[in-house]
XYZ file of C-alpha atoms in Angstrom:
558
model
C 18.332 28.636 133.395
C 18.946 31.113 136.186
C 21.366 33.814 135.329
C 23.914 33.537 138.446
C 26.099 37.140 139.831
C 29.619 36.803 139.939
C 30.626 35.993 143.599
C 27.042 34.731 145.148
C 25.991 31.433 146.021
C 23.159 29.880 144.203
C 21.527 29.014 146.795
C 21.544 32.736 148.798
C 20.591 34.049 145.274
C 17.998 31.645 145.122
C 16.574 33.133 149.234
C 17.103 36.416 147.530
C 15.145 35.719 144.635
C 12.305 34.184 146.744
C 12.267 37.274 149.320
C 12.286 39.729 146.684
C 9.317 37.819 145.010
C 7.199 37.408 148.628
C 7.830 41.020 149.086
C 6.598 41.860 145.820
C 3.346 39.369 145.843
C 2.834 39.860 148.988
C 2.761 43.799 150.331
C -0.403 43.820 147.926
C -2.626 41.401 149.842
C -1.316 42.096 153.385
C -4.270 44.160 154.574
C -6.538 41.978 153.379
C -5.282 39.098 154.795
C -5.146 40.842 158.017
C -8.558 41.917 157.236
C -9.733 38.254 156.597
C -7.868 36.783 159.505
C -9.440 39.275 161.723
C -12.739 38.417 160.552
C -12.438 34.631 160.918
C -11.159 35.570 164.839
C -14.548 37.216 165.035
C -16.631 34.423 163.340
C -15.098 31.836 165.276
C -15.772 34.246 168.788
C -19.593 34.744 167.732
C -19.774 31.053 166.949
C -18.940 30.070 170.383
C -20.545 32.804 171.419
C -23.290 31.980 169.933
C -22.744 28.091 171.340
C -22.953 29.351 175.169
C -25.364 31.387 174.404
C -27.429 29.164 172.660
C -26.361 26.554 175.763
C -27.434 29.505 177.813
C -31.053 29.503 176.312
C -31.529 26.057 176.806
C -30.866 26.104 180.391
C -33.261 28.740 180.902
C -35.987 27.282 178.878
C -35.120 24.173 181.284
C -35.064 25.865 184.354
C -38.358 28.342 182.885
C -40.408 25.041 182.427
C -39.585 23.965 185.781
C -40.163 26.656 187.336
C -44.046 26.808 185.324
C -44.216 23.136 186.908
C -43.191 24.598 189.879
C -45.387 27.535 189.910
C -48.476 25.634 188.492
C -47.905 23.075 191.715
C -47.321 25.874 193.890
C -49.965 28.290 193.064
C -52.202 25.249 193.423
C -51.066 24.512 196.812
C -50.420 28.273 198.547
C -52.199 30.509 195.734
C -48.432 31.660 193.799
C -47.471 34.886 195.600
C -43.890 35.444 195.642
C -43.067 33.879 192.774
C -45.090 35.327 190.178
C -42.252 37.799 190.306
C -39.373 35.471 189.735
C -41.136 34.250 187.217
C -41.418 37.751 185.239
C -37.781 38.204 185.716
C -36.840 35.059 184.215
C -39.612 35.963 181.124
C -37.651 39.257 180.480
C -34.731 37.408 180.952
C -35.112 34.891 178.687
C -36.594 37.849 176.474
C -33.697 39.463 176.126
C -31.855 36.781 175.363
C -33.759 35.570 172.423
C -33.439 39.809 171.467
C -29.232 39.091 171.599
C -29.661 36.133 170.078
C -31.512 37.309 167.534
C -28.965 40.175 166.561
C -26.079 37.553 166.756
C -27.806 35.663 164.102
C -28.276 38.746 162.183
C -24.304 39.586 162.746
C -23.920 36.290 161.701
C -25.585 36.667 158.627
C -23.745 40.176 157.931
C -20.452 38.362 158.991
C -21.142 35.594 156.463
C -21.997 37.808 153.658
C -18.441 39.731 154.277
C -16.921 36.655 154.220
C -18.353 36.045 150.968
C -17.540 39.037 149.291
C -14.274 38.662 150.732
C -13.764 35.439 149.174
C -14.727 36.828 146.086
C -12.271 39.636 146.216
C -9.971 37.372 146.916
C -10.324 34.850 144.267
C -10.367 38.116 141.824
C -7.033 38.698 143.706
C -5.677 35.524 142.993
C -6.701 35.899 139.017
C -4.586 38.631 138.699
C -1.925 37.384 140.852
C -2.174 34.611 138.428
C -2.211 37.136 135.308
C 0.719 38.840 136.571
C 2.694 35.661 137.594
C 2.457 34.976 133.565
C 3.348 39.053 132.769
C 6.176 38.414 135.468
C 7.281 34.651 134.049
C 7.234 36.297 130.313
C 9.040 39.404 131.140
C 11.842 37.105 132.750
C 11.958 35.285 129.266
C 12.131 38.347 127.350
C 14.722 39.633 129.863
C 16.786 36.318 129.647
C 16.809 35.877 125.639
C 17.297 40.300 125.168
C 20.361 39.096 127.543
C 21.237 36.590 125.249
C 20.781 38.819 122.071
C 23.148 41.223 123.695
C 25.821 39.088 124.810
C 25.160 37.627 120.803
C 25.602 41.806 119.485
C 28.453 42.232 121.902
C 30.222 39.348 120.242
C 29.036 40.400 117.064
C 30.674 43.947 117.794
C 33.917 42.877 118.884
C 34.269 40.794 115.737
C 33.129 44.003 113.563
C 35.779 46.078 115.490
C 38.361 43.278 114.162
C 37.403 42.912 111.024
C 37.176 46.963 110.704
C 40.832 46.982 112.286
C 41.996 44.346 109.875
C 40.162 45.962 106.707
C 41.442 49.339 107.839
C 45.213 47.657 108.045
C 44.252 46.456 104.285
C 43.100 49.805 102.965
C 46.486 51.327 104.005
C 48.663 48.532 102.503
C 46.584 48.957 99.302
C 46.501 52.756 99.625
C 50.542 52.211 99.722
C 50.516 49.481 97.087
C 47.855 52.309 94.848
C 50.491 55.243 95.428
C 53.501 52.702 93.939
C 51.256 51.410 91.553
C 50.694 54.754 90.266
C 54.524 55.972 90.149
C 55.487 53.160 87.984
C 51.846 53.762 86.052
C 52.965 57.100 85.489
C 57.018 55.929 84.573
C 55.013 53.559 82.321
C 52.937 56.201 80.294
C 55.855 58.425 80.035
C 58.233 55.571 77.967
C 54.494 54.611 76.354
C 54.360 58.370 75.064
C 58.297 58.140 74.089
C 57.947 54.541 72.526
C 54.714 55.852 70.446
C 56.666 58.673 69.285
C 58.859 56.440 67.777
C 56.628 53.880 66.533
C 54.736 56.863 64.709
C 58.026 57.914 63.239
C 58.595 54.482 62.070
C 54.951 54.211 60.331
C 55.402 57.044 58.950
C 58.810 56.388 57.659
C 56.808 53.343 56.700
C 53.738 54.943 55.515
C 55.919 57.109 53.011
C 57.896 54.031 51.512
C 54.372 52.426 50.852
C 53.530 55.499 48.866
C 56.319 55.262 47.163
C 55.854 51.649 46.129
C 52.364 52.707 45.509
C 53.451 55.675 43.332
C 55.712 52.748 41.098
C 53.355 50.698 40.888
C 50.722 53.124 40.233
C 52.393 54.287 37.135
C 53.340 50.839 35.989
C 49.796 50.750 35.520
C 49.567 53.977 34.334
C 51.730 52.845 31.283
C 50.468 49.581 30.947
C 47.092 51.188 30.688
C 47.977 53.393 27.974
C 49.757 50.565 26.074
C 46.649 48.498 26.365
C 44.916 51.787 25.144
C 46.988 52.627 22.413
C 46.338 48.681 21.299
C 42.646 49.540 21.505
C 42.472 52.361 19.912
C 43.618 50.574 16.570
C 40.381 47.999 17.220
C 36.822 49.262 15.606
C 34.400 49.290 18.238
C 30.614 50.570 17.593
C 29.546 52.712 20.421
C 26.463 51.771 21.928
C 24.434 54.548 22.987
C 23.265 55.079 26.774
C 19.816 55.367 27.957
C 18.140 58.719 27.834
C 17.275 58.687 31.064
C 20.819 59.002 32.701
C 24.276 60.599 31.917
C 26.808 57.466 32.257
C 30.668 58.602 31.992
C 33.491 56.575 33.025
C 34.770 57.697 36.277
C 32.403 60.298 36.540
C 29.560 59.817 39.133
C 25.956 59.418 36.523
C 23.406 61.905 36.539
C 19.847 59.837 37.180
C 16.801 62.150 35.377
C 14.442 59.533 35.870
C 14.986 56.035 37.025
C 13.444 53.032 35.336
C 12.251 49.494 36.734
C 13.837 46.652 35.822
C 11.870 43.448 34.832
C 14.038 40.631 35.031
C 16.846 39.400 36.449
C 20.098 39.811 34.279
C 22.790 37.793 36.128
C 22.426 35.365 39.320
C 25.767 34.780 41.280
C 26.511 32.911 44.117
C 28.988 35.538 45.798
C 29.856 34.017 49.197
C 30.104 31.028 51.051
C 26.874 32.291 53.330
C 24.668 35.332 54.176
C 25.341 38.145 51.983
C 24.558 40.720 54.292
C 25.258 43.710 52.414
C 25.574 44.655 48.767
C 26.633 48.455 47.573
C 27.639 50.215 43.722
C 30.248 52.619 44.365
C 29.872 56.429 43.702
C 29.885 55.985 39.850
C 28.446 53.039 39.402
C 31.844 50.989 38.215
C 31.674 48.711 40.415
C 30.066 46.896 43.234
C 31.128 45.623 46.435
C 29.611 42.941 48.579
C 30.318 41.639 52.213
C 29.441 38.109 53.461
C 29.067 36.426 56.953
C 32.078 34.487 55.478
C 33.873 37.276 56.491
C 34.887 38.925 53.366
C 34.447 41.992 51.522
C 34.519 41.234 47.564
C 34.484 43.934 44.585
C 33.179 43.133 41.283
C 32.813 44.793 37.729
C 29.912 45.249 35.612
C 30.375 44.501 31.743
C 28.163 42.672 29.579
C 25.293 41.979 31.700
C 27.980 39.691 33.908
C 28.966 39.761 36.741
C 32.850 39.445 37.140
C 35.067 39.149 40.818
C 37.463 41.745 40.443
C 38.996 41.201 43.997
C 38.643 39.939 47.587
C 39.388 42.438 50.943
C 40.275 40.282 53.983
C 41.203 41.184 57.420
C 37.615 40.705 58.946
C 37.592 38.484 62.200
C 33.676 38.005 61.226
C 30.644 38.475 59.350
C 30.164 41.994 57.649
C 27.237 43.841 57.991
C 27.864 47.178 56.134
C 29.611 48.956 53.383
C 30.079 52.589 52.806
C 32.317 54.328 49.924
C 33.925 57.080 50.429
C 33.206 60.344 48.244
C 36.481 59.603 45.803
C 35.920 56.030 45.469
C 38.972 55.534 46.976
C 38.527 53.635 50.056
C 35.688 50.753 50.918
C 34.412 50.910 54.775
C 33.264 48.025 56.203
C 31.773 47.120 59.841
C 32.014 43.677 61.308
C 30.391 41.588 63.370
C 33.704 41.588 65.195
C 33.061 44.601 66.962
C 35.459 46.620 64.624
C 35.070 48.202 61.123
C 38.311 48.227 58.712
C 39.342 50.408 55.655
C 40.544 48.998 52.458
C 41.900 50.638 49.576
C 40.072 50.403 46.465
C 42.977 50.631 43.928
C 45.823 48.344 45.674
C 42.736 46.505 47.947
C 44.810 46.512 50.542
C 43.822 46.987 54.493
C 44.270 50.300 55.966
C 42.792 51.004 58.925
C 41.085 49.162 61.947
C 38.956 50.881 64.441
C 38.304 48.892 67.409
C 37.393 50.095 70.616
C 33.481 49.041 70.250
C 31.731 46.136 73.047
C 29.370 44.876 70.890
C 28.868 44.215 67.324
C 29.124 47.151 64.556
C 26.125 47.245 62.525
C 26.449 50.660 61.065
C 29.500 52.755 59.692
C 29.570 55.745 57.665
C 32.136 58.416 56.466
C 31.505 61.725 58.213
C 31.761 64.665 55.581
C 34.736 63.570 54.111
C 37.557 60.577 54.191
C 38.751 61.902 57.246
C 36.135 60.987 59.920
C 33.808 57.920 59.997
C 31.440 56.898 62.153
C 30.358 53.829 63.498
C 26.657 52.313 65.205
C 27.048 49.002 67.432
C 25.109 46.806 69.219
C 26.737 48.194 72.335
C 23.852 51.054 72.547
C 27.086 53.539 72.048
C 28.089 55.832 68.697
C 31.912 56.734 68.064
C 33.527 59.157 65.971
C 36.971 58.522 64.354
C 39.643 60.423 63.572
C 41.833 58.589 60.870
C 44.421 60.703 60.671
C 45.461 59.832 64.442
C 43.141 55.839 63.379
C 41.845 56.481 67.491
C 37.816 57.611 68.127
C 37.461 61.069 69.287
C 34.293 60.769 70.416
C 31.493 58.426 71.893
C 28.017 59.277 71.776
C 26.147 57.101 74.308
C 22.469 56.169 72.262
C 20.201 54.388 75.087
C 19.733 51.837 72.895
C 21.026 49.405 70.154
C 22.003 51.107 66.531
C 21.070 48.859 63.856
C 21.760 51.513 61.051
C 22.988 55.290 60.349
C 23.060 57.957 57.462
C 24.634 61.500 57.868
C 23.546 64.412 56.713
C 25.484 67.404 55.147
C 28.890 65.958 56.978
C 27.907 67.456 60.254
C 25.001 65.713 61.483
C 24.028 62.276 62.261
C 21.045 60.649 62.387
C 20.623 56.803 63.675
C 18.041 54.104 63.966
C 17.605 52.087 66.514
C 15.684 48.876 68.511
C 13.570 51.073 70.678
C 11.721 51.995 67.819
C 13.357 55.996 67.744
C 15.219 57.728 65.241
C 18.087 60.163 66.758
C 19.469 63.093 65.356
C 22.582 63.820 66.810
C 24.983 66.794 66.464
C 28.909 65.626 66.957
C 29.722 68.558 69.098
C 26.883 67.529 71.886
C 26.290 64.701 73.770
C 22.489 64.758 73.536
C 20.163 64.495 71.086
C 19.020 67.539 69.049
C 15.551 65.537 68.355
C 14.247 62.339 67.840
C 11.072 60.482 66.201
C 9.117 57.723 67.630
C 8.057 54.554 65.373
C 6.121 51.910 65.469
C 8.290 49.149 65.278
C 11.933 48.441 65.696
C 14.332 50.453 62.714
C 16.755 47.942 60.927
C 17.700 50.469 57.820
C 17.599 54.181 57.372
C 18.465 56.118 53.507
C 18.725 60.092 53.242
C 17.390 60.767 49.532
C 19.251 62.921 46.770
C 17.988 65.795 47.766
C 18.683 65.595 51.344
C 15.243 66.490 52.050
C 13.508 63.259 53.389
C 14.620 59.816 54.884
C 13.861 56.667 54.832
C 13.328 54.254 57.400
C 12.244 50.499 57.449
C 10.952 49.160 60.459
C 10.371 45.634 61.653
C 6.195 46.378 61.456
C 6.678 45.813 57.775
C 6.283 48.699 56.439
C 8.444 52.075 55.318
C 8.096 55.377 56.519
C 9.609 58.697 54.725
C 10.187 61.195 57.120
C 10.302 64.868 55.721
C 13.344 66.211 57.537
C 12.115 69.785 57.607
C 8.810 68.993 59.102
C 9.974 66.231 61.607
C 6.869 64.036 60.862
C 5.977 60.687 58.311
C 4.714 61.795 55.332
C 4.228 58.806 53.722
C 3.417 55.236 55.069
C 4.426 52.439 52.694
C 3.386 48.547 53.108
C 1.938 45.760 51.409
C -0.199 42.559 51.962
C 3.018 39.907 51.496
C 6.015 42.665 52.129
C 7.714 41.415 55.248
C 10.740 42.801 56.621
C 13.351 39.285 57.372
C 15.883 40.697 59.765
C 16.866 43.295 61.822
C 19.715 44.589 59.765
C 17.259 44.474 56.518
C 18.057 47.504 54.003
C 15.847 49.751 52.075
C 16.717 52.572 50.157
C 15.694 55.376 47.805
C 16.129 55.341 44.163
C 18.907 57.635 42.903
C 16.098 60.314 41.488
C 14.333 59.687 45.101
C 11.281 59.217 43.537
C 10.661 55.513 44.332
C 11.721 53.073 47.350
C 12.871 49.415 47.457
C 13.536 46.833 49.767
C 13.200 43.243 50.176
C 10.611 40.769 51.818
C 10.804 37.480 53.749
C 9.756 35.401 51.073
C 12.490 36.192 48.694
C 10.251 39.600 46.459
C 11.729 42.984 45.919
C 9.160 45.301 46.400
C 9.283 48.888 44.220
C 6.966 51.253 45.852
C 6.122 54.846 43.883
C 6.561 57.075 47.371
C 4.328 60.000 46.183
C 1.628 57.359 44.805
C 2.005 54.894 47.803
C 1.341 52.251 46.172
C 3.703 49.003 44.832
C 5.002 49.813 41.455
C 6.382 46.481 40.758
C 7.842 43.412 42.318
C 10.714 41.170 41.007
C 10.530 37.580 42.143
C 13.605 35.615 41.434
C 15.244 34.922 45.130
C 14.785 31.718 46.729
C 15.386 33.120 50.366
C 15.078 36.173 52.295
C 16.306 39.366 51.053
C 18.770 41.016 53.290
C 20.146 44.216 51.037
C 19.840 45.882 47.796
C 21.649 48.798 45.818
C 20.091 51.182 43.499
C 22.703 52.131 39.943
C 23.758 55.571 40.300
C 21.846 55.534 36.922
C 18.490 54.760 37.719
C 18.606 51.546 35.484
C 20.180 48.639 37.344
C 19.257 46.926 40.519
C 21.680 44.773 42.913
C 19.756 42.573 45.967
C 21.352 39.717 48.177
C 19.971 37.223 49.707
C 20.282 34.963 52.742
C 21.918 32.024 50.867
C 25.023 33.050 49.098
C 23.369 34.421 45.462
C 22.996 38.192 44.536
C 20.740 39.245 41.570
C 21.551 41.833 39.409
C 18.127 43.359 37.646
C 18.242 45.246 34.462
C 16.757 44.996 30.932
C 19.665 46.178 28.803
């Protein structure tokens, strides 16, 4: 298609077109056509030339042989005088002829050889006529779809230049829309502040008739205590004396000397409906508390060598996966699988607090110094620090990667475990890490011991490392042949004299390993599935582990 101007005819763009392409091909070759025109003019002249000539020579041969006959007749008949003369004329006659002749043929031939070479030239014209014809016939394409192309970007502009206009009308509706948005944002957060104000007033109004309940009903018990006291005082009871080995008072956190291994398994209960996901014995060793993928939190008592339910804590949206006492033995914190962790109160076992504010699910929790802070490890790659006297986190401590278990150390630091295979020790008041260790395999449990000195870690290459805390390094490696670690959230821990180290395999053994020795002390075989947690007596004598399918163990040989 020929791209037409506005206002011409076709066909006088067409004789335009045509003259401006003779002009073009044709002021190249114009002397040379001259040139070969010319030279034809002269070829065809020295041809004829040549023909009358040649005509010419013929008629003087003719008239030079009759003029021999004449001469041979005549000099036979008067002796050839005069004509001897005529005869030399015509010789140099006809000699200078055939000398003409001669250099026409040899013009000829020079003539003939230009014409050659001309042709040749000109056929080497014509090639790149040719070549440039195609240059010419692709340029016009290029020209005619780069004219396309721009009519296409022009179009393509204008419609950019509307949608701009449009999107530019948008941004100033929503920039209005924002400003009013944020009047009545800012109307809402002041009647938000004013309505919390007096929601706090009302839980605390709230907050103090609980206590006050709690206060009745704690000395209810109080007197029914001493009642049932007074009755057993007038019973005879032998005393039974305690183990040398450890300090045992009621309500008094045991001293552990030396802790002793169990051989056998004492009492077998099945304590929830599923996974039992964590098992812990409070601060002085009255009582044990267990949390289930049923989604409760149970506490039991120890008397007898049985095992007895003393109550269930609900409130848990989903599976628990860690318990933590507080200091007092006051209140039980739990983290769920709910992405929240709760407080219950030990005495009334009632729900106190929920902390939620966590994407992904909470693995870890642990009181921070004292009842007043806690913090919490999720799946979420993120750490957060809670206040509970305002029950809001004060802090988040982004990790870099998933925290599958945390200890703290002396109330102000923090260390954590987690699935890239690092420990992390953080301080609350930075963001960063003060220092971290690199592992071998992924962390799923991590135990400071007594002394504060060392920790613990289990890792998913099946085996535990103790990491002295003043050096920053492993001092001690501990494995076995059939020890494998079951889960990700798999516990070890230290005994309570920190001089051995238990956790629990795949196949359902609790492994004891003597950390300065490094070596298995003993193993206690009783479990049918996969050990997920286990709690060391505050006394060095008993031993709590859960399992996978509902049943916990409780190991001592009293």
């Amino acid at each position: 298609m020929m791209d037409t101007i506005p206002g011409m005819d076709w066909k006088k763009l067409i004789s335009q077109r045509l003259k401006t392409r003779y002009k073009r091909e044709y002021s190249d070759f114009i002397d040379l056509i001259d040139t070969q025109n010319n030279l034809f003019e002269q070829v065809a002249s020295l041809k004829a030339r040549n023909v009358q000539l040649t005509y010419e020579t013929e008629k003087l041969k003719s008239e030079n042989l009759s003029l021999q006959v004449r001469v041979d007749s005549g000099s036979e008949s008067s002796g050839g005088g005069g004509s001897n003369e005529r005869v030399k004329q015509l010789e140099q006659k006809v000699y200078r002829l055939q000398e003409e002749l001669t250099e026409l043929h040899k013009r000829r031939g020079e003539n003939a050889q230009q014409i050659i070479d001309l042709s040749n030239a000109m056929k080497e014209k014509e090639k790149e006529l040719q070549t440039k014809d195609g240059k010419l016939m692709d340029a016009l394409a290029l020209e005619n779809s780069l004219k396309a192309e721009i009519k296409h970007l022009e179009s393509t502009v204008f419609e950019l230049e509307a949608t701009n206009q449009t999107l530019k009308d948008e941004h100033q509706a929503l920039q209005m829309a924002f400003t009013a948005l944020e009047e009545k944002y800012r109307k809402v957060q002041e009647d938000n502040s004013e309505l919390m104000a007096r929601w706090l007033d009302l839980k605390l109004k709230e907050a103090d008739k609980m206590n006050q309940e709690n206060d009745r009903f704690f000395k209810q018990k109080q007197e029914s205590l001493k009642r049932d006291l007074a009755e057993a005082a007038k019973e005879h009871k032998d005393i039974i004396p305690q183990e040398e080995n450890s300090v045992l008072l009621k309500g008094v956190t045991p001293i552990c000397l030396s802790a002793t291994l169990p051989t056998k398994a004492q009492c077998k209960v099945d304590a929830h409906d599923g996974e039992v996901n964590a098992i812990l014995w409070s601060p002085t060793g009255s009582l044990f508390a267990t949390g289930g993928s049923d989604r409760k939190v149970k506490l039991w008592d120890y008397n007898g060598g049985m095992c007895n339910s003393r109550g269930t804590l609900l409130g848990s949206n989903a599976g628990i996966t860690a318990l933590e006492f507080d200091p007092h033995e006051e209140l039980l914190l739990g983290a769920s699988n709910d992405y929240a962790s709760r407080l219950w109160s030990v005495r009334d076992q009632r729900l106190r607090h929920t902390l939620t504010g966590h994407s992904g699910k909470v693995l870890s929790a642990k009181f921070l110094g004292d009842a007043t802070k806690v913090v919490s490890g999720s799946h979420d790659r993120t750490l957060k620090i809670w206040d509970l006297h305002s029950k809001a986190c004060s802090k988040t401590i982004f990790a870099g990667s998933s925290c599958n278990d945390l200890v703290t150390l002396h109330g102000t630091s923090i260390i954590s475990g987690h699935f890239d295979k690092r420990v992390r020790f953080w301080d609350p008041r930075a963001d960063n890490t003060v220092n971290e260790i690199g592992l071998h395999g992924r962390i799923t449990s991590l135990d400071i011991s007594p002394d504060k000195a060392s920790l613990l870690a289990c890792t998913r290459e099946d085996t535990l490392k103790v990491i002295d805390l003043r050096m920053n390094q492993v001092i001690h490696t501990l494995c076995a042949d059939s020890f494998k670690v079951a889960f990700d959230w798999s516990r070890a821990v230290y005994s309570p004299d920190g001089s051995y180290a238990m956790a629990g395999s795949l196949d359902g053994t609790l492994y004891i390993w003597n950390i300065q020795k490094e070596k298995v002390e003993r193993t206690l075989k009783e479990h049918t599935h996969s050990i997920l947690d286990c709690s060391w007596h505050p006394s060095g004598s008993v031993i709590l582990s859960s399992e996978k399918q509902k049943k916990i163990v409780l190991w001592a040989d009293m």
